[in-house]
Amino acid sequence: MIQCPDCRSMIPDDSAFCDQCGKELKWCPKCKRPKRGTECPFCGSDLIPGTRYLASPGGGVSPETRATLGIVRGGTASAVGSSVSETVSGDTPSAGNPLSASLVGNGWRLPLQPGRFGRLGGIWPELGTCQYVSGNHGDIRRGPDGWEIVDAGSTNGTYVNGLRLATGSPAVLKKGDRVRIATLDFIVE
């Protein structure tokens, strides 16, 4: 995670744009961190736009990730501001926690997959229709015990079986669990 130099929100470290304020990040190619202004206050390097930085060799993003983001050699992105899903190898289903699971509710089936979710985009764009979901609401990841959901400091909270998650504390999801994201209710299937 990195901090947006403009709004100070914590965002994924592979972001070309801030998930919260929407501003394009300016990256220092030497320090490999986003900064404000036109040059890095620490090393003096010229700052470059986030899409160009992520597309550049050594920009901290692998070719596979660039393909996932839709970044091409010219530095444009079709999924600007998206968080990149991490790849976890060696996953095996555990009892009550299969590899292919979904959150079902509100007329949606949201497949569990690693990545960020919220009103401003991520793995479930459907959530953008709910004004009570925070822009950068939380994360889904594969942990040692199965799928985990983590609240990223959202305003209206993330709940599992009626219990509100503390910011940054993961909850393992099992089949039949009730999940509430702000005002939206789901069941893990």
PDB file of C-alpha atoms in Angstrom:
ATOM      1  CA  MET A   1       0.000   0.000   0.000  1.00  0.00           C
ATOM      2  CA  ILE A   2       1.059   3.569  -0.701  1.00  0.00           C
ATOM      3  CA  GLN A   3      -0.288   6.924   0.409  1.00  0.00           C
ATOM      4  CA  CYS A   4      -1.792   9.340  -2.101  1.00  0.00           C
ATOM      5  CA  PRO A   5       0.307  12.508  -1.868  1.00  0.00           C
ATOM      6  CA  ASP A   6      -2.800  14.643  -2.460  1.00  0.00           C
ATOM      7  CA  CYS A   7      -5.579  13.244  -0.230  1.00  0.00           C
ATOM      8  CA  ARG A   8      -3.388  11.009   2.005  1.00  0.00           C
ATOM      9  CA  SER A   9      -5.585   7.931   1.460  1.00  0.00           C
ATOM     10  CA  MET A  10      -3.945   4.511   1.502  1.00  0.00           C
ATOM     11  CA  ILE A  11      -4.215   2.923  -1.952  1.00  0.00           C
ATOM     12  CA  PRO A  12      -2.774  -0.145  -3.729  1.00  0.00           C
ATOM     13  CA  ASP A  13       0.892   0.264  -4.665  1.00  0.00           C
ATOM     14  CA  ASP A  14       0.169  -0.453  -8.330  1.00  0.00           C
ATOM     15  CA  SER A  15      -2.138   2.533  -8.829  1.00  0.00           C
ATOM     16  CA  ALA A  16      -1.873   5.051 -11.633  1.00  0.00           C
ATOM     17  CA  PHE A  17      -4.735   7.065 -10.106  1.00  0.00           C
ATOM     18  CA  CYS A  18      -5.875   7.529  -6.507  1.00  0.00           C
ATOM     19  CA  ASP A  19      -8.898   5.326  -5.736  1.00  0.00           C
ATOM     20  CA  GLN A  20     -10.243   7.990  -3.362  1.00  0.00           C
ATOM     21  CA  CYS A  21      -9.662  11.439  -4.908  1.00  0.00           C
ATOM     22  CA  GLY A  22      -9.263  10.310  -8.534  1.00  0.00           C
ATOM     23  CA  LYS A  23      -6.093  12.310  -9.229  1.00  0.00           C
ATOM     24  CA  GLU A  24      -3.426  10.810 -11.455  1.00  0.00           C
ATOM     25  CA  LEU A  25      -0.370   9.978  -9.381  1.00  0.00           C
ATOM     26  CA  LYS A  26       3.032  11.380 -10.307  1.00  0.00           C
ATOM     27  CA  TRP A  27       5.740   8.818  -9.618  1.00  0.00           C
ATOM     28  CA  CYS A  28       9.465   9.228  -8.953  1.00  0.00           C
ATOM     29  CA  PRO A  29      11.163   6.602 -11.159  1.00  0.00           C
ATOM     30  CA  LYS A  30      14.185   6.482  -8.833  1.00  0.00           C
ATOM     31  CA  CYS A  31      12.460   6.370  -5.415  1.00  0.00           C
ATOM     32  CA  LYS A  32       9.528   4.316  -6.828  1.00  0.00           C
ATOM     33  CA  ARG A  33       6.975   6.332  -4.819  1.00  0.00           C
ATOM     34  CA  PRO A  34       4.301   8.866  -5.798  1.00  0.00           C
ATOM     35  CA  LYS A  35       5.079  12.487  -4.960  1.00  0.00           C
ATOM     36  CA  ARG A  36       3.546  15.953  -5.440  1.00  0.00           C
ATOM     37  CA  GLY A  37       4.863  18.518  -7.873  1.00  0.00           C
ATOM     38  CA  THR A  38       7.072  18.080 -10.924  1.00  0.00           C
ATOM     39  CA  GLU A  39      10.245  16.733  -9.301  1.00  0.00           C
ATOM     40  CA  CYS A  40      11.033  14.464  -6.376  1.00  0.00           C
ATOM     41  CA  PRO A  41      11.875  16.470  -3.231  1.00  0.00           C
ATOM     42  CA  PHE A  42      14.266  13.705  -2.117  1.00  0.00           C
ATOM     43  CA  CYS A  43      16.332  12.795  -5.179  1.00  0.00           C
ATOM     44  CA  GLY A  44      15.452  15.576  -7.646  1.00  0.00           C
ATOM     45  CA  SER A  45      14.266  13.222 -10.421  1.00  0.00           C
ATOM     46  CA  ASP A  46      11.489  14.428 -12.727  1.00  0.00           C
ATOM     47  CA  LEU A  47       8.137  12.900 -11.765  1.00  0.00           C
ATOM     48  CA  ILE A  48       6.249  10.978 -14.440  1.00  0.00           C
ATOM     49  CA  PRO A  49       2.514  10.238 -14.816  1.00  0.00           C
ATOM     50  CA  GLY A  50       1.332   7.022 -13.163  1.00  0.00           C
ATOM     51  CA  THR A  51       0.253   5.291 -16.378  1.00  0.00           C
ATOM     52  CA  ARG A  52       3.661   5.928 -17.949  1.00  0.00           C
ATOM     53  CA  TYR A  53       5.497   4.854 -14.790  1.00  0.00           C
ATOM     54  CA  LEU A  54       3.565   1.579 -14.503  1.00  0.00           C
ATOM     55  CA  ALA A  55       4.149   0.798 -18.183  1.00  0.00           C
ATOM     56  CA  SER A  56       7.882   1.507 -18.028  1.00  0.00           C
ATOM     57  CA  PRO A  57      10.511  -1.211 -17.462  1.00  0.00           C
ATOM     58  CA  GLY A  58      11.447  -1.156 -13.802  1.00  0.00           C
ATOM     59  CA  GLY A  59       8.230   0.707 -13.012  1.00  0.00           C
ATOM     60  CA  GLY A  60       7.479  -1.802 -10.315  1.00  0.00           C
ATOM     61  CA  VAL A  61       4.922  -3.661 -12.414  1.00  0.00           C
ATOM     62  CA  SER A  62       5.528  -6.966 -14.157  1.00  0.00           C
ATOM     63  CA  PRO A  63       4.519  -7.595 -17.786  1.00  0.00           C
ATOM     64  CA  GLU A  64       1.701  -9.843 -16.527  1.00  0.00           C
ATOM     65  CA  THR A  65       0.396  -7.040 -14.310  1.00  0.00           C
ATOM     66  CA  ARG A  66       0.681  -4.521 -17.165  1.00  0.00           C
ATOM     67  CA  ALA A  67      -1.448  -6.884 -19.271  1.00  0.00           C
ATOM     68  CA  THR A  68      -3.995  -7.201 -16.435  1.00  0.00           C
ATOM     69  CA  LEU A  69      -4.215  -3.422 -16.183  1.00  0.00           C
ATOM     70  CA  GLY A  70      -4.501  -3.056 -19.934  1.00  0.00           C
ATOM     71  CA  ILE A  71      -1.363  -0.902 -20.034  1.00  0.00           C
ATOM     72  CA  VAL A  72       0.329  -0.924 -23.394  1.00  0.00           C
ATOM     73  CA  ARG A  73       3.687   0.378 -24.507  1.00  0.00           C
ATOM     74  CA  GLY A  74       2.345   3.886 -25.149  1.00  0.00           C
ATOM     75  CA  GLY A  75       1.384   4.184 -21.492  1.00  0.00           C
ATOM     76  CA  THR A  76      -2.399   4.140 -21.769  1.00  0.00           C
ATOM     77  CA  ALA A  77      -4.590   2.014 -19.595  1.00  0.00           C
ATOM     78  CA  SER A  78      -8.055   0.680 -20.116  1.00  0.00           C
ATOM     79  CA  ALA A  79      -8.455  -0.147 -16.419  1.00  0.00           C
ATOM     80  CA  VAL A  80      -7.035   3.063 -14.989  1.00  0.00           C
ATOM     81  CA  GLY A  81      -7.206   3.205 -11.223  1.00  0.00           C
ATOM     82  CA  SER A  82      -7.870  -0.496 -10.904  1.00  0.00           C
ATOM     83  CA  SER A  83      -6.166  -2.530  -8.306  1.00  0.00           C
ATOM     84  CA  VAL A  84      -4.232  -5.538  -9.537  1.00  0.00           C
ATOM     85  CA  SER A  85      -5.228  -8.954  -8.286  1.00  0.00           C
ATOM     86  CA  GLU A  86      -2.456 -10.849  -6.628  1.00  0.00           C
ATOM     87  CA  THR A  87      -1.729 -14.373  -7.742  1.00  0.00           C
ATOM     88  CA  VAL A  88      -1.500 -16.962  -5.026  1.00  0.00           C
ATOM     89  CA  SER A  89      -0.029 -20.276  -6.029  1.00  0.00           C
ATOM     90  CA  GLY A  90      -0.691 -23.586  -4.408  1.00  0.00           C
ATOM     91  CA  ASP A  91      -4.294 -22.829  -3.470  1.00  0.00           C
ATOM     92  CA  THR A  92      -6.307 -25.818  -2.456  1.00  0.00           C
ATOM     93  CA  PRO A  93      -9.920 -25.841  -1.346  1.00  0.00           C
ATOM     94  CA  SER A  94     -10.514 -26.243   2.366  1.00  0.00           C
ATOM     95  CA  ALA A  95     -13.646 -27.504   4.067  1.00  0.00           C
ATOM     96  CA  GLY A  96     -16.347 -24.864   3.740  1.00  0.00           C
ATOM     97  CA  ASN A  97     -14.005 -22.606   1.766  1.00  0.00           C
ATOM     98  CA  PRO A  98     -13.822 -23.711  -1.889  1.00  0.00           C
ATOM     99  CA  LEU A  99     -11.651 -21.925  -4.452  1.00  0.00           C
ATOM    100  CA  SER A 100     -14.697 -20.886  -6.465  1.00  0.00           C
ATOM    101  CA  ALA A 101     -17.048 -19.045  -4.141  1.00  0.00           C
ATOM    102  CA  SER A 102     -19.220 -15.965  -4.488  1.00  0.00           C
ATOM    103  CA  LEU A 103     -21.074 -13.364  -2.482  1.00  0.00           C
ATOM    104  CA  VAL A 104     -24.728 -13.611  -3.511  1.00  0.00           C
ATOM    105  CA  GLY A 105     -27.336 -10.957  -2.779  1.00  0.00           C
ATOM    106  CA  ASN A 106     -28.965  -7.769  -4.050  1.00  0.00           C
ATOM    107  CA  GLY A 107     -29.480  -9.470  -7.410  1.00  0.00           C
ATOM    108  CA  TRP A 108     -25.715  -9.961  -7.843  1.00  0.00           C
ATOM    109  CA  ARG A 109     -23.289 -12.846  -7.783  1.00  0.00           C
ATOM    110  CA  LEU A 110     -19.874 -11.394  -6.894  1.00  0.00           C
ATOM    111  CA  PRO A 111     -17.126 -14.006  -7.436  1.00  0.00           C
ATOM    112  CA  LEU A 112     -14.469 -14.148  -4.732  1.00  0.00           C
ATOM    113  CA  GLN A 113     -11.162 -13.181  -6.300  1.00  0.00           C
ATOM    114  CA  PRO A 114      -8.145 -11.367  -4.900  1.00  0.00           C
ATOM    115  CA  GLY A 115      -8.312  -7.589  -5.151  1.00  0.00           C
ATOM    116  CA  ARG A 116      -9.684  -4.291  -3.890  1.00  0.00           C
ATOM    117  CA  PHE A 117     -13.398  -3.464  -3.903  1.00  0.00           C
ATOM    118  CA  GLY A 118     -15.322  -0.252  -3.407  1.00  0.00           C
ATOM    119  CA  ARG A 119     -17.543   2.381  -4.965  1.00  0.00           C
ATOM    120  CA  LEU A 120     -14.691   3.715  -7.131  1.00  0.00           C
ATOM    121  CA  GLY A 121     -13.934   0.389  -8.794  1.00  0.00           C
ATOM    122  CA  GLY A 122     -11.998  -2.778  -8.265  1.00  0.00           C
ATOM    123  CA  ILE A 123     -13.045  -6.390  -8.546  1.00  0.00           C
ATOM    124  CA  TRP A 124     -16.795  -5.673  -8.203  1.00  0.00           C
ATOM    125  CA  PRO A 125     -17.839  -2.624 -10.264  1.00  0.00           C
ATOM    126  CA  GLU A 126     -21.460  -3.295  -9.241  1.00  0.00           C
ATOM    127  CA  LEU A 127     -20.712  -1.732  -5.834  1.00  0.00           C
ATOM    128  CA  GLY A 128     -20.312   1.644  -7.563  1.00  0.00           C
ATOM    129  CA  THR A 129     -24.114   1.947  -7.551  1.00  0.00           C
ATOM    130  CA  CYS A 130     -24.337   2.134  -3.739  1.00  0.00           C
ATOM    131  CA  GLN A 131     -23.585   5.548  -2.245  1.00  0.00           C
ATOM    132  CA  TYR A 132     -22.929   4.004   1.187  1.00  0.00           C
ATOM    133  CA  VAL A 133     -20.025   1.846  -0.009  1.00  0.00           C
ATOM    134  CA  SER A 134     -16.730   3.690   0.508  1.00  0.00           C
ATOM    135  CA  GLY A 135     -14.630   4.492  -2.542  1.00  0.00           C
ATOM    136  CA  ASN A 136     -11.890   2.176  -1.329  1.00  0.00           C
ATOM    137  CA  HIS A 137     -13.969  -0.078   0.921  1.00  0.00           C
ATOM    138  CA  GLY A 138     -11.932  -3.256   1.397  1.00  0.00           C
ATOM    139  CA  ASP A 139     -10.007  -6.200  -0.004  1.00  0.00           C
ATOM    140  CA  ILE A 140     -10.575  -9.856  -0.778  1.00  0.00           C
ATOM    141  CA  ARG A 141      -7.525 -12.100  -0.555  1.00  0.00           C
ATOM    142  CA  ARG A 142      -6.555 -15.729  -0.320  1.00  0.00           C
ATOM    143  CA  GLY A 143      -5.150 -16.471   3.125  1.00  0.00           C
ATOM    144  CA  PRO A 144      -3.743 -19.665   4.639  1.00  0.00           C
ATOM    145  CA  ASP A 145      -7.232 -20.710   5.811  1.00  0.00           C
ATOM    146  CA  GLY A 146      -9.125 -19.690   2.662  1.00  0.00           C
ATOM    147  CA  TRP A 147     -10.811 -16.561   1.311  1.00  0.00           C
ATOM    148  CA  GLU A 148     -10.507 -13.519   3.568  1.00  0.00           C
ATOM    149  CA  ILE A 149     -12.281 -10.175   3.554  1.00  0.00           C
ATOM    150  CA  VAL A 150     -10.582  -7.089   5.007  1.00  0.00           C
ATOM    151  CA  ASP A 151     -12.112  -3.672   5.683  1.00  0.00           C
ATOM    152  CA  ALA A 152      -9.880  -0.798   4.503  1.00  0.00           C
ATOM    153  CA  GLY A 153     -11.222   1.778   6.968  1.00  0.00           C
ATOM    154  CA  SER A 154     -14.606   2.231   5.307  1.00  0.00           C
ATOM    155  CA  THR A 155     -17.133   4.687   6.724  1.00  0.00           C
ATOM    156  CA  ASN A 156     -20.096   2.296   6.904  1.00  0.00           C
ATOM    157  CA  GLY A 157     -18.182  -0.858   7.668  1.00  0.00           C
ATOM    158  CA  THR A 158     -17.850  -4.457   6.590  1.00  0.00           C
ATOM    159  CA  TYR A 159     -19.596  -7.121   8.676  1.00  0.00           C
ATOM    160  CA  VAL A 160     -19.309 -10.904   8.791  1.00  0.00           C
ATOM    161  CA  ASN A 161     -22.132 -12.720  10.590  1.00  0.00           C
ATOM    162  CA  GLY A 162     -23.199  -9.463  12.252  1.00  0.00           C
ATOM    163  CA  LEU A 163     -19.758  -8.511  13.599  1.00  0.00           C
ATOM    164  CA  ARG A 164     -18.082  -5.367  12.267  1.00  0.00           C
ATOM    165  CA  LEU A 165     -14.518  -5.946  11.096  1.00  0.00           C
ATOM    166  CA  ALA A 166     -11.752  -3.814  12.560  1.00  0.00           C
ATOM    167  CA  THR A 167      -9.782  -1.938   9.908  1.00  0.00           C
ATOM    168  CA  GLY A 168      -7.087  -4.199   8.461  1.00  0.00           C
ATOM    169  CA  SER A 169      -8.198  -7.316  10.362  1.00  0.00           C
ATOM    170  CA  PRO A 170      -9.088 -10.183   8.017  1.00  0.00           C
ATOM    171  CA  ALA A 171     -12.094 -12.451   8.490  1.00  0.00           C
ATOM    172  CA  VAL A 172     -12.063 -15.887   6.878  1.00  0.00           C
ATOM    173  CA  LEU A 173     -15.174 -16.478   4.761  1.00  0.00           C
ATOM    174  CA  LYS A 174     -16.946 -19.830   4.836  1.00  0.00           C
ATOM    175  CA  LYS A 175     -19.950 -21.122   2.921  1.00  0.00           C
ATOM    176  CA  GLY A 176     -23.146 -19.781   4.482  1.00  0.00           C
ATOM    177  CA  ASP A 177     -21.516 -16.740   6.143  1.00  0.00           C
ATOM    178  CA  ARG A 178     -23.534 -13.519   6.033  1.00  0.00           C
ATOM    179  CA  VAL A 179     -21.516 -10.558   4.738  1.00  0.00           C
ATOM    180  CA  ARG A 180     -22.640  -6.926   4.860  1.00  0.00           C
ATOM    181  CA  ILE A 181     -20.755  -4.304   2.859  1.00  0.00           C
ATOM    182  CA  ALA A 182     -22.124  -0.942   4.053  1.00  0.00           C
ATOM    183  CA  THR A 183     -25.886  -1.463   3.479  1.00  0.00           C
ATOM    184  CA  LEU A 184     -25.623  -4.427   1.091  1.00  0.00           C
ATOM    185  CA  ASP A 185     -26.253  -7.943   2.402  1.00  0.00           C
ATOM    186  CA  PHE A 186     -24.739 -11.093   0.893  1.00  0.00           C
ATOM    187  CA  ILE A 187     -24.403 -14.823   1.603  1.00  0.00           C
ATOM    188  CA  VAL A 188     -21.188 -16.728   0.824  1.00  0.00           C
ATOM    189  CA  GLU A 189     -21.973 -19.543  -1.637  1.00  0.00           C
TER     190      GLU A 189
END
